mmCIF file of C-alpha atoms and ligand atoms in Angstrom:
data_model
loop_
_atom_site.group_PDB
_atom_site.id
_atom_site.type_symbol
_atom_site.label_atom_id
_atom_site.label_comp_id
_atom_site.label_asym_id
_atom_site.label_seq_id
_atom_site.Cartn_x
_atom_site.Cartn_y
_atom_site.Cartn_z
ATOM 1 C CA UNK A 1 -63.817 -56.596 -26.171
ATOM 2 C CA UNK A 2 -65.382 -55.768 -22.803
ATOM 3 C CA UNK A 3 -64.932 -52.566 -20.519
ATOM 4 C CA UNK A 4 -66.507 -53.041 -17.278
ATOM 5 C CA UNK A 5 -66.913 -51.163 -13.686
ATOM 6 C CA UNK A 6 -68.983 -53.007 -11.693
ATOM 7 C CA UNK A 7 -66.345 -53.021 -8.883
ATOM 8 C CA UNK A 8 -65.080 -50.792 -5.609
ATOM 9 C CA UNK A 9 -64.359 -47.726 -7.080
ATOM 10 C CA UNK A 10 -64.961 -48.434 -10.453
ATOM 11 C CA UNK A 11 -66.330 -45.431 -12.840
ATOM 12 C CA UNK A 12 -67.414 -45.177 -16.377
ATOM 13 C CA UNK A 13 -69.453 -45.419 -19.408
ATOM 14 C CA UNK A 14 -69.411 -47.120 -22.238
ATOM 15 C CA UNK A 15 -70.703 -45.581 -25.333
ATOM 16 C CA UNK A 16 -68.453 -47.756 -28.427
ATOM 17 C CA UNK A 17 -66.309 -50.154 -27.443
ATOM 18 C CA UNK A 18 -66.663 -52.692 -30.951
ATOM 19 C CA UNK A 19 -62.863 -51.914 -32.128
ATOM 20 C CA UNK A 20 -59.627 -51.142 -30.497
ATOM 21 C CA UNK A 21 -58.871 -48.197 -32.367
ATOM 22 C CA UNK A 22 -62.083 -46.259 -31.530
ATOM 23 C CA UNK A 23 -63.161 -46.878 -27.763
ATOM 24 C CA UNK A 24 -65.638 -43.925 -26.688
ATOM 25 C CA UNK A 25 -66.382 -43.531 -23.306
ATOM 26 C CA UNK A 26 -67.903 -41.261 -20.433
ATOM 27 C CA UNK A 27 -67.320 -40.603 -17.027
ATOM 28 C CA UNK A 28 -70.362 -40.918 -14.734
ATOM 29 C CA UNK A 29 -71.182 -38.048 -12.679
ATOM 30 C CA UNK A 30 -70.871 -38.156 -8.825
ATOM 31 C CA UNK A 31 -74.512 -39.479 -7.265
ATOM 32 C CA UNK A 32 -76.572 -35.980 -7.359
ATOM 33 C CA UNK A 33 -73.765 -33.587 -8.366
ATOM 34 C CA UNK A 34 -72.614 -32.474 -11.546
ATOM 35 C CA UNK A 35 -68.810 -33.340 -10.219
ATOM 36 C CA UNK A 36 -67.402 -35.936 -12.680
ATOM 37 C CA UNK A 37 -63.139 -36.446 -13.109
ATOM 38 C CA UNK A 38 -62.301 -39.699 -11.505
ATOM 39 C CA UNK A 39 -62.263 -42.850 -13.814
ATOM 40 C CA UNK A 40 -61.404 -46.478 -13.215
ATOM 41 C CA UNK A 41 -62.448 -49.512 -15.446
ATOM 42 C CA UNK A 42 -61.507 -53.330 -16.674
ATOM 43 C CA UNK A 43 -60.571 -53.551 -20.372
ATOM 44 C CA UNK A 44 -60.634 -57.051 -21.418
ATOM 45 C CA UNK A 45 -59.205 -57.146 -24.922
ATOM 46 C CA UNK A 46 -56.342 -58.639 -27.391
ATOM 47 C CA UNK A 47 -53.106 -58.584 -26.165
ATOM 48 C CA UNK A 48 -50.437 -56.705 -28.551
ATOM 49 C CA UNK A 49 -53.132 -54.569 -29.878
ATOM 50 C CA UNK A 50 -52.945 -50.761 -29.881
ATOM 51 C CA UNK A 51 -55.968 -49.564 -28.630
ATOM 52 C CA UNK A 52 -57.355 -46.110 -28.756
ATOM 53 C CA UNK A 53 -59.433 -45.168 -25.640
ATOM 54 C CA UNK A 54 -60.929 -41.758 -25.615
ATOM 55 C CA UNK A 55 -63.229 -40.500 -22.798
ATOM 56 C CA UNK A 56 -65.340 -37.591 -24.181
ATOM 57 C CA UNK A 57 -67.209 -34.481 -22.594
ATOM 58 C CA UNK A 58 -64.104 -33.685 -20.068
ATOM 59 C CA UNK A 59 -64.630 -29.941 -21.074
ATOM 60 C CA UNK A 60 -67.213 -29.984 -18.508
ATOM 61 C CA UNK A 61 -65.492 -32.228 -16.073
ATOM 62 C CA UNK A 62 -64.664 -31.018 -12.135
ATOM 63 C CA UNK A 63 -60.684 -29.390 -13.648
ATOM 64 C CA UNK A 64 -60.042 -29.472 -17.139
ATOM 65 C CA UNK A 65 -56.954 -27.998 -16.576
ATOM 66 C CA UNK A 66 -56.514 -31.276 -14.381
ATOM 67 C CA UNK A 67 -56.272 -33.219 -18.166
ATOM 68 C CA UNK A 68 -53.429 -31.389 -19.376
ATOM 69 C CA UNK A 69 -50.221 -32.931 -19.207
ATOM 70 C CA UNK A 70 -51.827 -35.594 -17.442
ATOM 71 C CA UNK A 71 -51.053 -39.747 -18.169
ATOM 72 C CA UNK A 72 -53.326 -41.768 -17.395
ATOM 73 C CA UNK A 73 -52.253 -44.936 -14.903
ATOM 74 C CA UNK A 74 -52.765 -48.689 -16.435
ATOM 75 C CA UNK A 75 -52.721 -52.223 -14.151
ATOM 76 C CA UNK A 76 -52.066 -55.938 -15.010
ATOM 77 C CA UNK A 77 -52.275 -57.181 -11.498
ATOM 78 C CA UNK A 78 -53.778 -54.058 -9.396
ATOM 79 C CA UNK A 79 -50.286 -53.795 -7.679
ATOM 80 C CA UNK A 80 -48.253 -51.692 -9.840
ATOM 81 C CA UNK A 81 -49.876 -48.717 -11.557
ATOM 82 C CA UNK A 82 -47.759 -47.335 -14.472
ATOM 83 C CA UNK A 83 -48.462 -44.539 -16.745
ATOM 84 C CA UNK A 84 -49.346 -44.793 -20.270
ATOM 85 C CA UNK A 85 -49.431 -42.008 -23.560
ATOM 86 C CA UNK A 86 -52.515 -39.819 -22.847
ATOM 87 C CA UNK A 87 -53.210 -36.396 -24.349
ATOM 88 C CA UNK A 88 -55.986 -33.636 -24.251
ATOM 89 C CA UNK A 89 -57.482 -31.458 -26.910
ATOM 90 C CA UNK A 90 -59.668 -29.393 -24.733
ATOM 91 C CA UNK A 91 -62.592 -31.834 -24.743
ATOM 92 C CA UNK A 92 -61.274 -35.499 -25.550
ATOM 93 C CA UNK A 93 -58.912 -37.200 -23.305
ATOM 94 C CA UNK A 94 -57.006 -40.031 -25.475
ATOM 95 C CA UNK A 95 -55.707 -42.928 -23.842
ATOM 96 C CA UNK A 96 -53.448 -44.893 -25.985
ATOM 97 C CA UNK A 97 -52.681 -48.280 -24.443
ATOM 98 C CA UNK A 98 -50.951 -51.836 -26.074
ATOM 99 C CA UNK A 99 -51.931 -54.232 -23.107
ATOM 100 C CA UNK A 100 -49.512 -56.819 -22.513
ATOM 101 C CA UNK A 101 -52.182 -59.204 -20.888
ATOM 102 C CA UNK A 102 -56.013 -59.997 -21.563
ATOM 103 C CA UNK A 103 -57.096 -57.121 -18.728
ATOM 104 C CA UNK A 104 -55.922 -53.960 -18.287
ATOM 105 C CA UNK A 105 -57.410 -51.863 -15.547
ATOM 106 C CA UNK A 106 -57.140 -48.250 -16.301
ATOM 107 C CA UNK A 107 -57.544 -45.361 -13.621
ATOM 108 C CA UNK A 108 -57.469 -41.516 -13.217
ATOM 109 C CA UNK A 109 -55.154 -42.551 -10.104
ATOM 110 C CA UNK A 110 -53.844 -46.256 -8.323
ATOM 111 C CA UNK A 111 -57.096 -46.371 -6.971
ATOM 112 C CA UNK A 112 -56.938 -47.313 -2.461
ATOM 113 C CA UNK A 113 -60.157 -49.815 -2.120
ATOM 114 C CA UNK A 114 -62.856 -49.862 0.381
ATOM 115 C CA UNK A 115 -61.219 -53.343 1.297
ATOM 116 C CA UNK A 116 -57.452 -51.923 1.588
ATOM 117 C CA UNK A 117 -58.655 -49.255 3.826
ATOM 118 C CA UNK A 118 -60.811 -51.783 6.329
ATOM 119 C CA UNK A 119 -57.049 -53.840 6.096
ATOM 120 C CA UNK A 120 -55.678 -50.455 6.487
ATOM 121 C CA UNK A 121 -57.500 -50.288 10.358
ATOM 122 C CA UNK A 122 -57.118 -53.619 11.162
ATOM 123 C CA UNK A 123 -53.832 -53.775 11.167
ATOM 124 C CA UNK A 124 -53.300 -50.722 13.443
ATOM 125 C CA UNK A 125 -55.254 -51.158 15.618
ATOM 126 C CA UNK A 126 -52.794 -54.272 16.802
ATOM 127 C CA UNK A 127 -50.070 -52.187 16.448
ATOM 128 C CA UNK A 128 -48.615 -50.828 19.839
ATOM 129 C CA UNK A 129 -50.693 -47.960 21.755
ATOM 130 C CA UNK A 130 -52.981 -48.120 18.852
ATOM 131 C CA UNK A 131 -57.213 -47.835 19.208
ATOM 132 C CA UNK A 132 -59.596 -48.124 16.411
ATOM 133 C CA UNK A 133 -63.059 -46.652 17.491
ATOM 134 C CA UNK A 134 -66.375 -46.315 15.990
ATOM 135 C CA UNK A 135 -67.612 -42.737 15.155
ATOM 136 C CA UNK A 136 -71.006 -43.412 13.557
ATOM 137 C CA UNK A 137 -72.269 -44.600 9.946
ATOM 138 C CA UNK A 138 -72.319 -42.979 6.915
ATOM 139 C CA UNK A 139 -75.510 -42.569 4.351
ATOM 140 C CA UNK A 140 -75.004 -45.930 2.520
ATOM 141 C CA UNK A 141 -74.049 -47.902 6.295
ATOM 142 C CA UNK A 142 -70.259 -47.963 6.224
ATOM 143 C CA UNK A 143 -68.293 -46.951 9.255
ATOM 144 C CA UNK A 144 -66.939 -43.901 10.018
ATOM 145 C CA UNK A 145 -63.433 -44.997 11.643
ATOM 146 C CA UNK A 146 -60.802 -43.116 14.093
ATOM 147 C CA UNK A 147 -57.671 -44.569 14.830
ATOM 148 C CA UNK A 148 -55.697 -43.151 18.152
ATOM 149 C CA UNK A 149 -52.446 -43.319 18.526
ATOM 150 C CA UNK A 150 -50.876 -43.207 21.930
ATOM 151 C CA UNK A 151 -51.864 -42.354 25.436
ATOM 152 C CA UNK A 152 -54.016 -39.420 26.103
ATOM 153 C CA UNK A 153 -51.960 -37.779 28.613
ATOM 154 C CA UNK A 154 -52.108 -34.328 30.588
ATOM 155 C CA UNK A 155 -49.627 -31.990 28.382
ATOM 156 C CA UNK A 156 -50.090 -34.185 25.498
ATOM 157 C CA UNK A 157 -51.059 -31.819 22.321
ATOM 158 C CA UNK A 158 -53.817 -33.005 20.143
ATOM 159 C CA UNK A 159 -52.783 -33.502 17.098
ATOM 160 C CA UNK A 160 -55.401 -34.719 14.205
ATOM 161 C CA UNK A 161 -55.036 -36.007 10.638
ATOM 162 C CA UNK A 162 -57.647 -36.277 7.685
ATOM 163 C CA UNK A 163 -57.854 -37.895 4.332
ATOM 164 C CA UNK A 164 -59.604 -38.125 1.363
ATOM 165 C CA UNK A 165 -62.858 -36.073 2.187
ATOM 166 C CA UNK A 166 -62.509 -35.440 -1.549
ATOM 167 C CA UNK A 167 -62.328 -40.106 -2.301
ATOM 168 C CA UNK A 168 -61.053 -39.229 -5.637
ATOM 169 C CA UNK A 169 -57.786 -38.330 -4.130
ATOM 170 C CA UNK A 170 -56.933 -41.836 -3.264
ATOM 171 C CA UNK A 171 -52.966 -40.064 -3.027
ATOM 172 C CA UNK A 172 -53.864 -38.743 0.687
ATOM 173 C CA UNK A 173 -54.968 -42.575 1.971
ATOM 174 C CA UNK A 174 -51.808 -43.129 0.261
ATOM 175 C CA UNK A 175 -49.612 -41.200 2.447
ATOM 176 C CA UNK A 176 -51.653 -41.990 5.862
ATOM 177 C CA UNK A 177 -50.616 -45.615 5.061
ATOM 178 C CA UNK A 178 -46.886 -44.164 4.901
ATOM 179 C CA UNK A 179 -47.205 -42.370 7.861
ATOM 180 C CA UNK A 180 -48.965 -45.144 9.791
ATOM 181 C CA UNK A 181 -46.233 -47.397 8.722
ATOM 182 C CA UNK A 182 -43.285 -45.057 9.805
ATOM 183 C CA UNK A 183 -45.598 -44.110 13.628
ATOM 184 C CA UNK A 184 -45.725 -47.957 14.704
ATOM 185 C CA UNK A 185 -41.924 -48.198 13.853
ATOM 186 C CA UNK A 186 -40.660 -48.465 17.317
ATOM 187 C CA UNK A 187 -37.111 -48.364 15.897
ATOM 188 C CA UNK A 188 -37.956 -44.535 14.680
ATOM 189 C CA UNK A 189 -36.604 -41.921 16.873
ATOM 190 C CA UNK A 190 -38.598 -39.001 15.186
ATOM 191 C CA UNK A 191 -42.045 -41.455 15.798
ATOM 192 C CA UNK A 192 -41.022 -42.256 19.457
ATOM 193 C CA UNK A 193 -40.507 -38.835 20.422
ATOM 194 C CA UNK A 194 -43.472 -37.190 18.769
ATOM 195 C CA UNK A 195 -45.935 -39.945 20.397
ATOM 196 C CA UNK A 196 -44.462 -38.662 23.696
ATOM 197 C CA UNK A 197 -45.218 -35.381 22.999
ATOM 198 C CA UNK A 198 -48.624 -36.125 21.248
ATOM 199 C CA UNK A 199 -51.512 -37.931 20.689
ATOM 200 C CA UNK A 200 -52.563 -38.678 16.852
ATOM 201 C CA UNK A 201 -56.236 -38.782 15.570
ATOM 202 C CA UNK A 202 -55.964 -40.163 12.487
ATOM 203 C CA UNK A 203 -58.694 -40.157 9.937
ATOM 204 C CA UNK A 204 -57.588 -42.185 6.907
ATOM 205 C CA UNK A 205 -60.536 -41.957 4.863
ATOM 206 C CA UNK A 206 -63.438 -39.593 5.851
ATOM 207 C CA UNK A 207 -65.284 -40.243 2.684
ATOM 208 C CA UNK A 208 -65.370 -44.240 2.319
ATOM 209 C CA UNK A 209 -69.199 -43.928 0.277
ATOM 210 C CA UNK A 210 -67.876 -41.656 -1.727
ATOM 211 C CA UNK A 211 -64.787 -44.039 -2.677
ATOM 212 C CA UNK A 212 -66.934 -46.993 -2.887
ATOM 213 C CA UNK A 213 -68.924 -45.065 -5.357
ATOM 214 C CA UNK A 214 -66.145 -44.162 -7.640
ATOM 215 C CA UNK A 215 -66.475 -40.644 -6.960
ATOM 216 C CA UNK A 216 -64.454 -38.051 -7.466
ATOM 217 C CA UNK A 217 -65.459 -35.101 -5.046
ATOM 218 C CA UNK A 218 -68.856 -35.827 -2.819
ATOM 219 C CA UNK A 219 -70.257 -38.690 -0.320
ATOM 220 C CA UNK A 220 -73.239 -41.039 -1.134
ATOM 221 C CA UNK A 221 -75.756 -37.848 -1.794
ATOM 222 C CA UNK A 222 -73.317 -35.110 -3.514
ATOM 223 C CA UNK A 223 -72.043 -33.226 -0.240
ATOM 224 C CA UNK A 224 -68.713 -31.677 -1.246
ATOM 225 C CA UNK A 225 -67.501 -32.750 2.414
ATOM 226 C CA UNK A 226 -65.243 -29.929 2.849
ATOM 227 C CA UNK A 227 -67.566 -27.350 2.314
ATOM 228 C CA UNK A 228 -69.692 -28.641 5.056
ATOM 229 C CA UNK A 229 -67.316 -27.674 8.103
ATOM 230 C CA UNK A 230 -69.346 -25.050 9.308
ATOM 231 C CA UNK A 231 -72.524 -26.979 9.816
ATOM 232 C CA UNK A 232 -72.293 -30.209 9.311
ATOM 233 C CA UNK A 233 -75.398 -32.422 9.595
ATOM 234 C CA UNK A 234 -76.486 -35.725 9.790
ATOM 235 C CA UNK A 235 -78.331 -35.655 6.666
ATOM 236 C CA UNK A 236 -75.683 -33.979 4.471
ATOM 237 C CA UNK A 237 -72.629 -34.655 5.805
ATOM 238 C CA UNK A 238 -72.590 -37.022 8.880
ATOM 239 C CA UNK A 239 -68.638 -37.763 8.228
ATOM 240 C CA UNK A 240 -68.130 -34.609 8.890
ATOM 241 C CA UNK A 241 -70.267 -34.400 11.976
ATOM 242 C CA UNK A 242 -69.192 -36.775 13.609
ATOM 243 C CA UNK A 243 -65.073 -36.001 12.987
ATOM 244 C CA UNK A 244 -66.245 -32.548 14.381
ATOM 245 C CA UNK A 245 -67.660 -34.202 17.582
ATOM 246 C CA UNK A 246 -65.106 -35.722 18.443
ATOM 247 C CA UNK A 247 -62.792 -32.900 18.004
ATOM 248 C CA UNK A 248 -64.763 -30.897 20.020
ATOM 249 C CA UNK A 249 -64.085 -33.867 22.667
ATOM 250 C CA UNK A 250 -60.619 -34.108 22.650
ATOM 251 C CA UNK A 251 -59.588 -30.408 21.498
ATOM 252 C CA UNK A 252 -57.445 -30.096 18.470
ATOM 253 C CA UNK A 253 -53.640 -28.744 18.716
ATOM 254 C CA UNK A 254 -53.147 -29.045 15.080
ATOM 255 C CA UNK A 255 -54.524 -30.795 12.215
ATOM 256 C CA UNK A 256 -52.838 -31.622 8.542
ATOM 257 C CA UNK A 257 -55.829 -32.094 5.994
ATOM 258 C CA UNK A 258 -54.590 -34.488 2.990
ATOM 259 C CA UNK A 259 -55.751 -34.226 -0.797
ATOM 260 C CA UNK A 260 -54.926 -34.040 -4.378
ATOM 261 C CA UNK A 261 -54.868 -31.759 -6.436
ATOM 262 C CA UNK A 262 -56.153 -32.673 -10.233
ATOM 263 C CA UNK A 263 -54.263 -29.514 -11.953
ATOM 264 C CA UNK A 264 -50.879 -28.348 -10.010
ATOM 265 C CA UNK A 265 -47.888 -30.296 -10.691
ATOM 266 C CA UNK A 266 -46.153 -30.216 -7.089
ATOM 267 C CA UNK A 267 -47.322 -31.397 -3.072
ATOM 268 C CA UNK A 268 -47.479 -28.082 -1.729
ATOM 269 C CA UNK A 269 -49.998 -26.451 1.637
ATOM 270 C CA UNK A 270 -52.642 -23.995 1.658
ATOM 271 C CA UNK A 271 -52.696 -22.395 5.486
ATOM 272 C CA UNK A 272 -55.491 -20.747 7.430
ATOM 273 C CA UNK A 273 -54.027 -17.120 6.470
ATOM 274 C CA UNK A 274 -57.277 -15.641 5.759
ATOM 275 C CA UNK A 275 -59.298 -16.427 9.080
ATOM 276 C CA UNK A 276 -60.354 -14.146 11.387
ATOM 277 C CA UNK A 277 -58.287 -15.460 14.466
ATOM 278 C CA UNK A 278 -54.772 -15.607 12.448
ATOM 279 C CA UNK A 279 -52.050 -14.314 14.003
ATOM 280 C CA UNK A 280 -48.282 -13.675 14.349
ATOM 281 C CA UNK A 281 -47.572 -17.021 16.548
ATOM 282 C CA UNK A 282 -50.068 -19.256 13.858
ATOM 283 C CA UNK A 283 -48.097 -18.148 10.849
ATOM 284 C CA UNK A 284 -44.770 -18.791 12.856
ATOM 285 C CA UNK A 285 -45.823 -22.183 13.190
ATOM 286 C CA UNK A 286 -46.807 -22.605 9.416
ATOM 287 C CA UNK A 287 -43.232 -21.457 8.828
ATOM 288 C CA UNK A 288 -41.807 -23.455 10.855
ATOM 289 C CA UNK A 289 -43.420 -26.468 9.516
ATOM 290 C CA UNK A 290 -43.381 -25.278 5.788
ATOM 291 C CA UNK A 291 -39.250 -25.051 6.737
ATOM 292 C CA UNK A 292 -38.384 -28.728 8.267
ATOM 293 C CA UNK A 293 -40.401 -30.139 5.659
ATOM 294 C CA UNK A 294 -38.644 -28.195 2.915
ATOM 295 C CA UNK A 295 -35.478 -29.427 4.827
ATOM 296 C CA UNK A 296 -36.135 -33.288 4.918
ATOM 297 C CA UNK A 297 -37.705 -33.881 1.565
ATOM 298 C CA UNK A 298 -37.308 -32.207 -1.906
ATOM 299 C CA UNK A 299 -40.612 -33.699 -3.233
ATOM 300 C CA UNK A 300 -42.237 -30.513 -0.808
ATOM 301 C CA UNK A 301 -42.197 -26.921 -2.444
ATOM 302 C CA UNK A 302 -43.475 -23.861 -1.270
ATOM 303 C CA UNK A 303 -43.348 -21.651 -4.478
ATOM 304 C CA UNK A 304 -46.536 -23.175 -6.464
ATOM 305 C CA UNK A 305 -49.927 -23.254 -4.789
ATOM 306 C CA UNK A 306 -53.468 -21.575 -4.114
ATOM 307 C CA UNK A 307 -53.660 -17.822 -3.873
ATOM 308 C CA UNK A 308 -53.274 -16.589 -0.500
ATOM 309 C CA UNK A 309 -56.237 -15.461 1.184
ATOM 310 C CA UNK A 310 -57.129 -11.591 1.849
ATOM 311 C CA UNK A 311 -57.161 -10.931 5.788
ATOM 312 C CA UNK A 312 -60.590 -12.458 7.076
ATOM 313 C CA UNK A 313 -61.865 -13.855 3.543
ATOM 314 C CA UNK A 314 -61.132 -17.386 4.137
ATOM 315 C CA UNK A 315 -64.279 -19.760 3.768
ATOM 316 C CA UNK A 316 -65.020 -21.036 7.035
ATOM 317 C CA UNK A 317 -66.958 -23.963 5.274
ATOM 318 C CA UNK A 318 -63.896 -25.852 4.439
ATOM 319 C CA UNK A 319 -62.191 -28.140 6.758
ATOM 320 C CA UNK A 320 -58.658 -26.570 7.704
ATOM 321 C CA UNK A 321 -60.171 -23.197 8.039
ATOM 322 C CA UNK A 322 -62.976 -23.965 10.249
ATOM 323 C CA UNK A 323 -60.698 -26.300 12.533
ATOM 324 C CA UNK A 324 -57.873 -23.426 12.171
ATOM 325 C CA UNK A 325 -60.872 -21.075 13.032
ATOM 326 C CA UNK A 326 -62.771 -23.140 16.061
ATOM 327 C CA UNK A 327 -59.389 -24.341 17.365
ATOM 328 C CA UNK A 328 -57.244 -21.229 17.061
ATOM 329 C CA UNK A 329 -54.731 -23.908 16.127
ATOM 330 C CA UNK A 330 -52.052 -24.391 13.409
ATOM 331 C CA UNK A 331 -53.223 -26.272 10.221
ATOM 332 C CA UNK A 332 -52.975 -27.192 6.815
ATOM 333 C CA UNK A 333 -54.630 -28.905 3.981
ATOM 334 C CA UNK A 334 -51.662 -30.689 2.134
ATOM 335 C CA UNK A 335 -52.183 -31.149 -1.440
ATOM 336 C CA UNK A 336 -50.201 -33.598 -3.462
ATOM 337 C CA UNK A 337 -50.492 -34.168 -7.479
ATOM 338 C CA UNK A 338 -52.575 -36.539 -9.452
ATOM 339 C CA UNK A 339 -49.521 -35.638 -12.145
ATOM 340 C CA UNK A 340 -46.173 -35.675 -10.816
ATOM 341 C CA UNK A 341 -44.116 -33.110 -9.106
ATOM 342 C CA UNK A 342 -42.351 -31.764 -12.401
ATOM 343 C CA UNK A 343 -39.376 -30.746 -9.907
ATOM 344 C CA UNK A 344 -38.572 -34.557 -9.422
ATOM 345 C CA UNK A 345 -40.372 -36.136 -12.393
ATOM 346 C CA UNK A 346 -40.520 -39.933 -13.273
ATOM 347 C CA UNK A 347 -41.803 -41.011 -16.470
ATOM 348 C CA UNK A 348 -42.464 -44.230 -15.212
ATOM 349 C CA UNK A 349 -44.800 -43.705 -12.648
ATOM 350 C CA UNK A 350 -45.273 -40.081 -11.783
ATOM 351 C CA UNK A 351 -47.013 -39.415 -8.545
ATOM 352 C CA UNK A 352 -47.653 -42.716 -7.305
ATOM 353 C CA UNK A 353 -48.559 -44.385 -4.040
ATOM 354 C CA UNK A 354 -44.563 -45.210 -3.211
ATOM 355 C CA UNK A 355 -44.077 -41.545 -3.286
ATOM 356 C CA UNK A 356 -47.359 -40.598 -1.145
ATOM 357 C CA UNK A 357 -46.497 -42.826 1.507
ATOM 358 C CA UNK A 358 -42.697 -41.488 1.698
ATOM 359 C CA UNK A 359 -44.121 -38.301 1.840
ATOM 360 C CA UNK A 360 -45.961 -40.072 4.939
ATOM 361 C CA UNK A 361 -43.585 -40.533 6.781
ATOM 362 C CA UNK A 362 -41.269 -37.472 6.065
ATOM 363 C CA UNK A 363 -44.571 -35.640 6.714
ATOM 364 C CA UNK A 364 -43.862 -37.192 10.536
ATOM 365 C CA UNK A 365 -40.832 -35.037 10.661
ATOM 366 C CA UNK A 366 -41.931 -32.039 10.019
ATOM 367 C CA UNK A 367 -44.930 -32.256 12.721
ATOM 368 C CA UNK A 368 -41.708 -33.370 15.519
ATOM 369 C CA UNK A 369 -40.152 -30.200 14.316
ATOM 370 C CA UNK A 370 -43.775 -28.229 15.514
ATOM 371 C CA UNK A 371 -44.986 -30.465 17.999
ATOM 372 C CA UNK A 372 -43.502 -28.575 20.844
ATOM 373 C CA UNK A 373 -44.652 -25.406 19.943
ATOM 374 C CA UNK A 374 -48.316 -26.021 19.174
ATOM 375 C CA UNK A 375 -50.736 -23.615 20.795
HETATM 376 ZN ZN1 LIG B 1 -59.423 -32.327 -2.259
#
């Protein structure tokens, strides 16, 4: 038996793996944090074999409550990513697996790769009225990419998209794939109209050390990204600085933040309720938004989410508030589950990357329905 990692993304330890029945393993902590939840190895083993994977010390782990309920997602060919029997006694996650091949790759979530992303902005940027510019490097050298969609115009509203600050949540490149796809559709009516109304910043992957790295939560030297919205710097967090630039350049009409989130079981938003400069119009955009999406998709709920902030409490460090704050400008951090959305559950697959990118593009809808509006 083997159980390796030594790939993009990958993420474990191996204490025992001699026999099927009793694999011990551990998940490696984000590069100088004590964040550790995201997993994703190669088990190379006998075919027809039950074997018994357990990954130990998740008490400790970024969301516990994140393991409960949770299945665990298994790939032959790195394509399809179906889930398989997992349960969680409080400390021990247990994986229990029959592979069907000689390798299995198993993963807290269908992992989106370094690679897939770079394919991700090269094929957009020859897509129509599509630019792919450089904002700057990260820690470990990668680039820090933008793509813009349509013509900056006079009376065009700015309207910006960001995913995966947290790389762990591989669900939000998911969806900007989705969306992407659904944008460059010159057939779409709802995509046609909105890129005459607006320009789109799109972000798909603000954290691509982090995702490299198999992390779950921080870049290359353990910044939690979207706690660094507020001052951002070159050392800590130049992905952030350098998004925040470039905001500053072009202005920012609204902005949709995408992540996962480890422990709710539904996509649902968290709004910029508790800043200082909320007010009657902002939350009547939220609404309005919140309302066509309900309308076009029942994947989206509005009953299950984060508390609402008190009246001026919100923390200005993370990423929707600060832009919601700087901006005076509707937006949202959109969360969707590493689980499944228990209102529309599949066995099969749970959440998966079909699902985030459908989201995508009803996602598209729901901005049309603002788009006017904003500001
Ligand atoms: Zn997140």
């Amino acid at each position: 038996m083997r159980i390796s990692s030594n790939f993009d993304s990958g993420n474990i330890e191996v204490i025992k793996a001699e026999s099927a029945s009793d694999i011990q393993l551990r998940i490696r902590k984000d590069n100088q944090s004590d964040f550790y939840q995201w997993f994703h190895f190669r088990l190379e083993s006998t075919p027809f074999v039950q074997h018994t994977i357990n990954i130990l010390e998740l008490d400790k782990s970024a969301y516990p409550g994140g393991w409960e309920n949770y299945q665990a997602v298994v790939s032959y060919d790195r394509q399809e990513w179906f889930r398989v029997d997992t349960d969680f006694d409080g400390k021990t996650l247990t994986i229990t697996h029959t592979p069907e091949h000689d390798v299995s790759y198993v993963a807290y979530f269908a992992p989106y790769s370094y690679e897939r992303h770079l394919d991700l902005i090269s094929w957009a940027q020859t897509q129509f009225d599509c630019r792919l510019e450089h904002l700057g490097e990260t820690i470990d050298g990668r680039d820090m990419s933008l793509l813009i969609i349509g013509q900056p115009e006079e009376g065009k509203k700015a309207i910006w998209i960001t995913a995966r600050q947290h790389p762990g949540e591989t669900m939000a490149e998911w969806l900007i794939e989705g969306m992407l796809e659904r944008l460059f559709d010159e057939n779409d009516g709802i995509s046609r109209s909105l890129l005459n109304k607006a320009v789109l910043y799109v972000v798909p992957n603000m954290n691509p050390d982090g995702s490299a790295r198999g992390h779950l939560r921080t870049n290359a030297v353990g910044s939690n990204l979207n706690r660094e919205w507020a001052t951002p710097t070159l050392e800590k967090s130049p992905e952030v600085y350098y998004v925040l630039n470039k905001m500053q350049q072009t202005g920012v009409d609204m902005l949709l933040d995408v992540h996962g989130d480890e422990a709710l079981p539904y996509n649902f938003v968290a709004g910029s309720e508790g800043t200082p400069s909320y007010s009657a119009k902002r939350q009547a955009l939220e609404n309005a938004f919140k309302q066509a999406l309900l309308q076009v998709t029942p994947e989206f709920q509005d009953e299950f989410g984060y508390d609402k902030d008190a009246p001026g409490k919100a923390n200005l460090t993370v990423g929707s508030n600060a832009v919601a704050e700087k901006f005076d400008c509707l937006s949202y951090t959109l969360e969707m589950p590493f689980k499944d959305n228990i209102n529309l559950p599949d066995a099969a697959y749970g959440w998966s990357p079909q699902r985030s990118k459908q989201l995508g593009e009803d996602v598209l809808v729901a901005i049309h329905a603002v788009v006017e509006d904003l500001r």
